Coordinates of C-alpha atoms in Angstrom, one line a residue:
M1 CA -0.1 -0.1 0.1
S2 CA 1.4 3.6 -0.9
I3 CA 2.1 5.9 1.8
Q4 CA -0.7 8.2 0.5
A5 CA -3.3 5.4 0.8
L6 CA -2.0 4.8 4.3
R7 CA -2.2 8.4 5.3
D8 CA -5.8 8.5 3.8
K9 CA -6.7 5.3 5.7
R10 CA -5.4 6.8 8.9
V11 CA -7.5 9.9 8.5
N12 CA -10.6 7.9 7.9
I13 CA -10.0 6.0 11.3
A14 CA -9.0 9.3 13.1
N15 CA -12.5 10.8 12.0
K16 CA -14.4 7.8 13.4
M17 CA -12.7 8.1 16.8
K18 CA -13.2 11.7 16.9
A19 CA -16.9 11.1 16.2
L20 CA -16.9 8.3 18.9
V21 CA -15.5 10.6 21.4
E22 CA -17.9 13.1 20.7
K23 CA -20.8 11.1 20.5
E24 CA -23.7 11.4 23.2
G25 CA -24.2 8.9 25.8
A26 CA -22.2 7.0 28.3
W27 CA -18.9 5.8 27.7
D28 CA -19.5 2.2 28.2
A29 CA -17.1 -0.9 27.7
E30 CA -18.6 -1.6 24.2
R31 CA -17.4 2.1 23.1
Q32 CA -14.2 1.8 24.8
A33 CA -13.4 -1.4 22.9
E34 CA -14.3 -0.1 19.7
F35 CA -12.0 3.0 20.5
S36 CA -9.1 0.5 21.5
N37 CA -9.2 -1.6 18.3
M38 CA -9.2 1.7 16.3
K39 CA -6.3 2.8 18.4
T40 CA -4.4 -0.2 17.8
E41 CA -5.0 0.2 14.0
V42 CA -3.7 3.7 13.7
E43 CA -0.6 2.7 15.6
Q44 CA 0.0 -0.1 13.1
I45 CA -0.5 2.4 10.3
D46 CA 2.0 4.8 11.9
N47 CA 4.6 2.1 12.3
Q48 CA 4.1 1.3 8.6
I49 CA 4.5 5.0 7.5
S50 CA 7.3 5.7 10.0
A51 CA 9.2 2.9 8.2
I52 CA 8.5 4.2 4.6
E53 CA 9.4 7.9 5.7
A54 CA 12.6 6.8 7.3
A55 CA 13.9 5.5 3.9
L56 CA 12.5 8.4 2.0
R57 CA 14.2 11.1 4.2
V58 CA 17.6 9.5 3.6
Q59 CA 16.9 9.4 -0.4
E60 CA 15.7 13.3 0.0
G61 CA 18.8 13.9 1.8
I62 CA 20.9 12.9 -1.0
A63 CA 19.0 15.2 -3.5
A64 CA 18.8 18.3 -1.0
T65 CA 21.1 20.7 -2.6
D66 CA 20.7 20.2 -6.2
E67 CA 20.8 23.9 -7.0
Q68 CA 24.5 24.0 -5.1
T69 CA 25.6 21.0 -7.1
A70 CA 24.4 22.2 -10.4
Q71 CA 26.3 25.7 -9.9
F72 CA 29.3 24.2 -8.6
R73 CA 29.8 21.2 -10.9
N74 CA 28.4 22.9 -14.0
V75 CA 25.6 20.4 -14.6
S76 CA 21.9 20.5 -14.9
I77 CA 19.6 20.4 -12.0
E78 CA 18.0 17.2 -13.4
N79 CA 21.3 15.6 -13.3
A80 CA 22.8 17.1 -10.1
A81 CA 21.2 14.5 -7.6
E82 CA 22.7 11.6 -9.4
L83 CA 26.1 13.2 -10.0
R84 CA 26.2 14.1 -6.2
R85 CA 25.5 10.4 -5.1
D86 CA 28.2 9.2 -8.0
L87 CA 30.6 11.3 -6.2
L88 CA 29.7 10.0 -2.9
V89 CA 30.0 6.3 -4.0
A90 CA 33.2 7.0 -5.8
F91 CA 34.7 8.5 -2.7
L92 CA 33.4 5.5 -0.3
R93 CA 34.7 2.9 -2.7
D94 CA 37.9 4.2 -4.0
G95 CA 38.7 7.6 -2.2
Q96 CA 40.2 10.5 -4.1
E97 CA 41.3 8.0 -6.9
G98 CA 37.7 7.3 -7.4
I99 CA 36.9 10.9 -7.7
Q100 CA 39.7 11.5 -10.2
N101 CA 38.4 8.7 -12.4
L102 CA 35.1 10.6 -12.5
V103 CA 36.9 13.7 -13.3
N104 CA 38.8 11.7 -16.2
S105 CA 35.5 10.4 -17.6
G106 CA 34.3 14.2 -18.3
R107 CA 31.2 14.0 -16.1
I108 CA 32.5 16.9 -13.9
Q109 CA 33.1 20.1 -16.0
N110 CA 35.0 22.2 -13.3
A111 CA 37.5 19.7 -12.3
Q112 CA 39.7 22.0 -10.6
T113 CA 37.4 22.7 -7.8
V114 CA 36.9 19.0 -6.9
G115 CA 37.7 18.7 -3.3
T116 CA 38.9 22.2 -3.1
P117 CA 36.6 24.6 -1.1
A118 CA 38.9 27.5 -2.0
G119 CA 38.3 27.1 -5.4
G120 CA 34.4 27.6 -4.9
G121 CA 33.4 23.8 -5.2
Y122 CA 31.8 21.8 -2.7
T123 CA 33.7 18.8 -1.5
V124 CA 32.5 15.4 -1.5
T125 CA 32.4 15.3 2.5
R126 CA 30.4 18.5 2.4
E127 CA 27.9 17.2 -0.3
M128 CA 27.4 14.1 1.8
F129 CA 26.3 16.2 4.9
S130 CA 22.6 16.6 3.5
S131 CA 22.4 12.7 3.8
I132 CA 24.0 12.2 7.3
Q133 CA 21.9 14.9 8.6
A134 CA 18.8 13.2 7.2
A135 CA 20.0 9.9 9.0
M136 CA 20.5 11.9 12.1
A137 CA 16.8 13.1 11.9
L138 CA 15.6 9.4 11.8
V139 CA 16.6 9.5 15.7
G140 CA 14.0 12.2 16.3
G141 CA 13.8 14.2 19.6
V142 CA 15.0 17.8 20.0
R143 CA 16.5 18.6 16.6
D144 CA 13.0 17.9 15.0
V145 CA 11.3 20.8 16.7
S146 CA 13.9 23.1 17.8
T147 CA 15.6 26.1 15.9
V148 CA 18.9 25.1 14.1
L149 CA 21.5 27.6 13.1
K150 CA 24.2 26.8 11.0
T151 CA 27.5 29.1 11.2
A152 CA 30.7 29.2 9.2
S153 CA 33.0 29.1 12.0
G154 CA 33.0 27.7 15.6
N155 CA 33.7 31.1 17.4
P156 CA 31.7 31.4 20.6
L157 CA 28.5 33.3 20.1
D158 CA 26.8 35.4 22.9
F159 CA 23.0 35.5 22.8
V160 CA 20.8 37.8 24.6
V161 CA 18.0 35.8 26.4
T162 CA 15.1 37.9 27.7
D163 CA 11.7 37.6 29.7
S164 CA 9.1 39.7 28.0
T165 CA 6.1 38.3 29.0
Q166 CA 5.3 40.9 31.5
E167 CA 6.6 43.7 29.4
E168 CA 4.4 46.2 27.3
G169 CA 4.7 49.7 25.8
E170 CA 2.8 52.9 26.4
I171 CA 1.2 55.9 24.7
L172 CA 3.7 58.7 24.0
G173 CA 2.7 62.2 24.3
E174 CA 3.6 64.9 21.9
T175 CA 7.3 65.9 22.1
Q176 CA 7.6 63.5 25.0
L177 CA 10.9 61.4 25.1
T178 CA 10.5 57.6 25.0
P179 CA 11.0 56.4 28.5
S180 CA 13.3 53.4 29.1
S181 CA 12.2 50.0 30.3
E182 CA 13.8 47.8 33.1
T183 CA 14.2 44.8 30.6
K184 CA 15.1 41.5 32.4
F185 CA 17.7 39.8 30.3
G186 CA 20.8 37.6 30.5
T187 CA 23.2 35.8 28.2
T188 CA 24.0 32.5 27.0
D189 CA 27.2 31.3 25.3
M190 CA 27.1 28.9 22.3
G191 CA 30.3 27.3 21.6
A192 CA 30.9 24.2 19.3
F193 CA 31.5 20.9 21.1
K194 CA 33.1 18.2 18.5
Y195 CA 31.4 14.8 18.3
T196 CA 32.7 11.9 16.7
S197 CA 30.4 8.8 15.3
K198 CA 33.2 6.6 16.0
A199 CA 34.7 4.4 13.2
V200 CA 32.9 2.1 10.9
A201 CA 34.8 -0.7 9.5
V202 CA 33.9 -1.9 6.0
S203 CA 35.6 -5.1 4.1
L204 CA 37.2 -4.6 0.8
E205 CA 35.0 -7.1 -0.6
L206 CA 31.8 -5.1 0.2
L207 CA 33.5 -1.9 -1.0
Q208 CA 34.2 -3.6 -4.2
D209 CA 30.6 -5.1 -4.6
S210 CA 28.7 -3.1 -7.0
E211 CA 25.5 -4.7 -5.6
F212 CA 26.1 -3.2 -2.2
D213 CA 24.7 -0.1 -1.4
I214 CA 27.4 1.3 0.4
E215 CA 26.3 4.9 0.5
A216 CA 23.1 3.8 2.2
Y217 CA 24.9 1.9 4.8
I218 CA 27.6 4.4 5.8
V219 CA 25.0 7.2 5.9
A220 CA 22.7 5.3 8.1
L221 CA 25.4 4.3 10.7
L222 CA 27.2 7.6 10.9
G223 CA 24.2 9.5 11.0
Q224 CA 22.1 7.6 13.6
R225 CA 25.3 7.6 15.8
L226 CA 25.8 11.3 15.5
G227 CA 22.0 11.6 16.0
R228 CA 21.8 9.7 19.1
V229 CA 24.8 11.2 21.1
T230 CA 23.7 14.8 20.3
N231 CA 20.1 14.3 21.0
R232 CA 21.1 12.7 24.4
H233 CA 22.8 15.7 25.3
F234 CA 20.4 18.2 23.8
T235 CA 17.9 16.6 26.0
V236 CA 19.5 16.0 29.3
G237 CA 23.2 17.3 29.0
A238 CA 24.5 19.0 32.0
G239 CA 25.7 22.2 30.3
D240 CA 29.1 21.6 31.5
K241 CA 31.4 20.3 28.8
Q242 CA 28.5 19.6 26.8
P243 CA 25.3 21.2 25.8
R244 CA 22.9 22.3 28.2
G245 CA 19.7 20.0 27.4
V246 CA 16.3 21.2 27.3
V247 CA 15.3 19.0 30.3
T248 CA 18.2 20.6 32.4
A249 CA 17.2 24.0 31.3
A250 CA 13.2 23.8 31.8
S251 CA 11.9 24.9 35.0
V252 CA 9.3 23.0 36.9
G253 CA 5.9 24.0 36.0
K254 CA 4.1 21.3 37.9
A255 CA 5.2 19.0 40.6
A256 CA 3.3 15.8 41.3
A257 CA 1.8 15.2 44.5
T258 CA 3.2 12.7 47.0
G259 CA 2.8 9.2 45.7
Q260 CA 3.0 10.1 42.1
V261 CA 6.5 8.6 41.5
A262 CA 5.4 6.9 38.2
T263 CA 1.9 8.6 37.4
V264 CA 0.2 11.7 36.0
T265 CA -3.3 13.1 36.0
L266 CA -5.4 15.0 33.8
D267 CA -5.2 17.7 36.4
D268 CA -1.4 17.9 36.1
L269 CA -1.4 18.2 32.6
I270 CA -3.8 21.0 32.8
D271 CA -1.7 22.7 35.3
L272 CA 1.5 22.3 33.3
E273 CA -0.1 23.6 30.3
H274 CA -1.3 27.0 32.1
S275 CA 2.3 27.3 33.8
V276 CA 3.3 28.2 30.4
D277 CA 2.4 31.8 29.4
P278 CA -0.1 32.1 26.8
V279 CA 2.3 33.8 24.4
Y280 CA 4.1 30.6 24.0
R281 CA 1.4 28.3 23.9
S282 CA 0.3 29.1 20.5
A283 CA 3.5 27.2 19.2
A284 CA 3.5 24.6 22.2
K285 CA 3.5 21.0 22.1
W286 CA 4.5 18.1 24.5
M287 CA 7.7 16.2 24.7
F288 CA 8.1 13.0 26.4
H289 CA 9.3 9.2 26.1
D290 CA 7.4 6.6 24.1
G291 CA 6.8 4.9 27.6
T292 CA 5.1 8.1 28.9
L293 CA 3.0 8.4 25.9
R294 CA 1.9 4.9 26.7
K295 CA 0.4 6.0 30.1
L296 CA -1.2 9.3 28.7
K297 CA -3.0 7.4 26.0
Q298 CA -4.7 5.5 29.1
L299 CA -5.8 8.5 30.8
K300 CA -9.4 9.6 30.6
D301 CA -11.5 12.6 31.5
A302 CA -14.4 12.8 34.1
T303 CA -16.8 11.2 31.3
G304 CA -14.2 8.4 30.7
R305 CA -13.2 9.6 27.2
P306 CA -9.7 9.3 26.2
L307 CA -7.4 12.6 26.1
W308 CA -5.2 11.0 23.2
L309 CA -6.8 11.5 19.7
P310 CA -5.1 10.8 16.4
G311 CA -4.5 13.5 13.9
L312 CA -7.6 14.1 11.7
A313 CA -5.9 15.1 8.5
V314 CA -2.9 14.0 6.2
N315 CA 0.2 15.0 8.4
A316 CA -1.7 16.3 11.1
P317 CA -0.4 15.6 14.5
D318 CA -1.9 13.4 17.2
T319 CA -2.8 15.3 20.0
I320 CA -3.4 15.4 23.9
L321 CA -5.5 18.1 25.3
N322 CA -5.4 19.4 21.5
Y323 CA -1.6 19.8 21.6
G324 CA 0.8 17.7 19.2
Y325 CA 3.6 16.1 21.0
Q326 CA 7.2 14.9 20.1
I327 CA 8.4 11.3 21.0
N328 CA 12.0 11.6 22.5
Q329 CA 13.6 8.3 23.8
H330 CA 16.3 10.4 25.8
M331 CA 13.6 11.9 27.8
P332 CA 13.4 10.7 31.5
T333 CA 11.1 8.0 31.9
M334 CA 8.6 8.3 35.0
A335 CA 10.5 7.9 38.1
A336 CA 11.4 9.4 41.6
N337 CA 12.1 13.5 40.9
A338 CA 12.2 12.6 37.2
K339 CA 11.2 15.9 35.0
S340 CA 9.1 13.2 32.7
I341 CA 7.0 15.6 30.5
L342 CA 8.0 19.0 28.8
F343 CA 5.4 21.4 27.5
G344 CA 6.2 24.6 25.6
D345 CA 7.5 26.3 22.6
F346 CA 10.5 24.3 21.6
K347 CA 11.7 26.5 19.0
K348 CA 13.2 28.6 22.0
Y349 CA 15.8 25.7 22.3
L350 CA 18.5 26.6 19.7
I351 CA 21.0 24.2 18.1
R352 CA 24.2 25.5 16.6
D353 CA 25.7 23.5 13.9
V354 CA 29.4 24.6 12.5
M355 CA 29.3 24.1 8.8
G356 CA 28.3 20.6 8.6
A357 CA 29.4 16.9 9.4
T358 CA 32.7 16.0 7.7
L359 CA 33.6 12.6 6.5
Y360 CA 36.8 10.7 6.8
R361 CA 38.0 8.0 4.8
N362 CA 40.6 5.8 6.7
T363 CA 43.1 3.6 5.1
D364 CA 46.2 3.4 7.5
S365 CA 47.7 0.3 8.8
A366 CA 45.2 -0.3 11.4
Y367 CA 42.7 -1.0 8.6
N368 CA 44.6 -2.3 5.4
E369 CA 46.4 -4.9 6.9
R370 CA 43.2 -6.7 7.8
G371 CA 41.5 -5.7 4.3
L372 CA 39.2 -3.0 5.8
V373 CA 38.6 0.5 5.1
G374 CA 37.4 2.8 8.2
F375 CA 34.8 5.8 7.9
H376 CA 34.0 8.2 10.6
S377 CA 32.4 11.4 10.6
I378 CA 32.9 14.7 12.9
L379 CA 30.2 17.3 13.9
R380 CA 30.9 20.2 15.7
T381 CA 27.4 21.6 17.4
D382 CA 26.0 23.1 20.6
G383 CA 22.5 23.6 22.0
D384 CA 20.9 25.5 24.8
L385 CA 17.2 27.1 25.7
V386 CA 17.6 30.9 24.7
D387 CA 14.8 32.1 27.0
I388 CA 14.3 32.7 30.5
G389 CA 10.5 33.6 30.3
G390 CA 9.6 30.0 30.8
A391 CA 8.9 29.1 27.4
I392 CA 9.2 25.5 28.1
K393 CA 8.2 23.9 31.6
A394 CA 8.3 20.5 33.2
Y395 CA 6.3 18.1 35.1
Q396 CA 8.4 16.7 37.7
N397 CA 7.4 13.3 39.5
S398 CA 7.2 13.3 43.2
A399 CA 10.2 11.8 45.2
S400 CA 8.3 9.3 47.2

């Protein structure tokens, strides 16, 4: 079944679930069973759609900069993605010799710029970054919902963070000077921590096998490794010698009552929602671990109706209390004192990437004596919450 057909089927089921929830009458066992069956079917469709989209994101990453490739490689936009993939595969299989063979074949017109950024060209490693970044996105989490800033250098950057939720202007009389305002502000320093994917070793036999999709294999491994370690730090990083994670930075908006070590109630969610100023709530969503979502799906209102509803249109998000949510497997699960649920505007969390990921092909004695070639990727990045007005708040489970 095509991805569009799956989405259409999901929308149809979602509308039935919404109609069932809104239907007058008691929420009895029969209606609960019907709702549960439809929820299971939606989850199965979601898993299938996610698998298809995961493959598509890697493919789209390969063709993400067609205009740049066309400009700097002197080819048509229609041929850009194909050429870029050929460049990557040639580099992975044969290193610079493989690139030179492409140059000799005449497929690259401005050969003098190959692998020479100063000459105006885009190196093979730079062109591969879009694919690695697409694979990083498969991990999900903070990068998917935050603001991502790309810079050309790794120099420290100072960002001013303010709390403007209580500030307002005033009427100015004729010839009256504009008064000053006591703005509450602070600064946060964004550096660039250097992350490595660690090395991936590939045998010469696999590299020489034309049927082996070397690019997809390397991209998936390197991208997912970088995605996991950076998302962990963007979520729960301490801020000392690593990014300050969004959980670390978020203040507590709702503390659970004693006894709620591993539970949450509808009232808790409502209190957490309203702990965030309305100026942020228009773009707000939830963030939690998949295990927490399972518990939230079991929550019901006073009439027994579920809080969770699937999206009612193609690509529309599932909702809890009418807000979408982001699954993040590095979020703490419910436990004593855990900040297990976040709510707010995650665009206030800033991720700073320096240029992009760099790919290294290693053929030194540690590898070639064993008939292997090693690959690893380096990414310089940092992350922090650039807000002190409470754009993101946390639900914290009780200590006992």
